[in-house]
Short mmCIF file of C-alpha atoms in Angstrom, two decimals:
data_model
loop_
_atom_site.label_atom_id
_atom_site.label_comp_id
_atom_site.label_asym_id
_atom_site.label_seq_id
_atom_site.Cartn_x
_atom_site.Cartn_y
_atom_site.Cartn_z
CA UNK A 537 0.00 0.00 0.00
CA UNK A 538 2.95 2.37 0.56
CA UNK A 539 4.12 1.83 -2.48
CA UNK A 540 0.84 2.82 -4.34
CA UNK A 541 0.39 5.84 -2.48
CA UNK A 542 4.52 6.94 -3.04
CA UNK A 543 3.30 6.67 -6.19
CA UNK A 544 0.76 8.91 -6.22
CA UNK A 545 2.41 11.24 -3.99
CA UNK A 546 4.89 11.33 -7.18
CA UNK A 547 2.22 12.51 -9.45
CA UNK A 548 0.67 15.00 -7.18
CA UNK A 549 -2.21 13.59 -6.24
CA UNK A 550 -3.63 12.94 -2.86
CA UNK A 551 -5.92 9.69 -1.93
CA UNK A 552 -8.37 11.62 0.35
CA UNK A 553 -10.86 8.41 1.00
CA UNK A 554 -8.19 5.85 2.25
CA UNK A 555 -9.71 2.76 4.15
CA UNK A 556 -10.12 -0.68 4.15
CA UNK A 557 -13.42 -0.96 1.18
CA UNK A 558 -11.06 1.09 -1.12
CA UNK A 559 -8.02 -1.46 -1.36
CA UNK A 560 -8.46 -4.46 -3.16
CA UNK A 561 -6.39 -7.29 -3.44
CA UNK A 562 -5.63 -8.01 -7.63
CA UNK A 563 -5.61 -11.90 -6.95
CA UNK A 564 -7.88 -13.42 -4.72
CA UNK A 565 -5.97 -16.74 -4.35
CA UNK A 566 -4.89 -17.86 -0.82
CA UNK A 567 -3.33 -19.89 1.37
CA UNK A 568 -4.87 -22.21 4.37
CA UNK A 569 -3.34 -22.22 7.71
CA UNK A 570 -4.31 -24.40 10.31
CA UNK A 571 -2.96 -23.54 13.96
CA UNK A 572 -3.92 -26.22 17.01
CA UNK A 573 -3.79 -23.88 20.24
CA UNK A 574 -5.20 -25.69 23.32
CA UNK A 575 -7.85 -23.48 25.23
CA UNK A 576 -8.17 -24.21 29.09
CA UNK A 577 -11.32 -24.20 30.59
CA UNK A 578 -11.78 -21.47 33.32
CA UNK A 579 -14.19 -23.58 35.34
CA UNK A 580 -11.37 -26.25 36.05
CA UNK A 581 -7.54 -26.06 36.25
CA UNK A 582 -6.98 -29.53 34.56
CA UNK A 583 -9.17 -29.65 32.04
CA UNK A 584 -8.31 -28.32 28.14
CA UNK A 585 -9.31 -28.42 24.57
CA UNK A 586 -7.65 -28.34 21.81
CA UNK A 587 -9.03 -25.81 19.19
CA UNK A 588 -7.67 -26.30 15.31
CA UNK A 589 -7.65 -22.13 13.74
CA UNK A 590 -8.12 -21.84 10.37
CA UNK A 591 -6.39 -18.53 8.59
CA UNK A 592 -6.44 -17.69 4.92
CA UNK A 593 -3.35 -15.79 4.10
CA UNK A 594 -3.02 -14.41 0.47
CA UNK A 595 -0.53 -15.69 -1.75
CA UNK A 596 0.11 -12.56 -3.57
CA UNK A 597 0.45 -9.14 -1.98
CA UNK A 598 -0.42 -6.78 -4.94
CA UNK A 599 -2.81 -4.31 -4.21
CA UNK A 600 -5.07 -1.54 -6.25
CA UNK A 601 -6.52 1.50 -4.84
CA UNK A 602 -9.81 2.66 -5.93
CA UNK A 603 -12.23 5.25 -5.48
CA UNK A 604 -10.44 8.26 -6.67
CA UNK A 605 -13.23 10.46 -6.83
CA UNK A 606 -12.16 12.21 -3.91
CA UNK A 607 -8.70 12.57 -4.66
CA UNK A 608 -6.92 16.05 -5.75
CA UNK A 609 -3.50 17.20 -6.60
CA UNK A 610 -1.43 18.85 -4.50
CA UNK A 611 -1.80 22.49 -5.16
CA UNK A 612 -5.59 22.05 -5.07
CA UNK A 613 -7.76 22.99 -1.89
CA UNK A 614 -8.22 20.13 0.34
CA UNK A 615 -9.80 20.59 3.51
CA UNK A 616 -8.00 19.00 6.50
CA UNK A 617 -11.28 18.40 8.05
CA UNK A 618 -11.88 14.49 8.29
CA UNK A 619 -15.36 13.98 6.45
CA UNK A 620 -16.98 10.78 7.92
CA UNK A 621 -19.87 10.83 5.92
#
């Protein structure tokens, strides 16, 4: 993600709408991980499961940025005022 918006930066434009909707991933392939942890019951000091975690990490770590609509260049007025919507 730094590396897209260095890149912008470079043009002159400024990303003012950055959050987690407007970054997509270009491939949507990924990896399984399976992690056994063993979770202890509260109710009793001896007793314990254990739990098998399954992550899905992606395999490739391109990224695009979208929604430009609110973006601007740098010698354009942009308020510093966060807009929530």
């Amino acid at each position: 993600m730094l590396i897209a918006v260095g890149f912008m930066h470079k043009c002159g434009l400024t990303h003012t709408d950055l959050k987690p909707e407007n970054i997509l991933l270009v491939n949507d392939e990924s990896d399984i991980i399976k992690i056994k942890t063993e979770e202890h019951d509260d109710r009793s000091s001896t007793r314990s499961t254990s739990v098998e975690k399954i992550f899905y990490r992606p395999k490739f770590n391109k990224i695009k940025l979208i929604d430009m609509g609110g973006a601007t260049y740098d010698d354009d007025y942009h308020s510093s005022i966060i807009n929530t919507r």
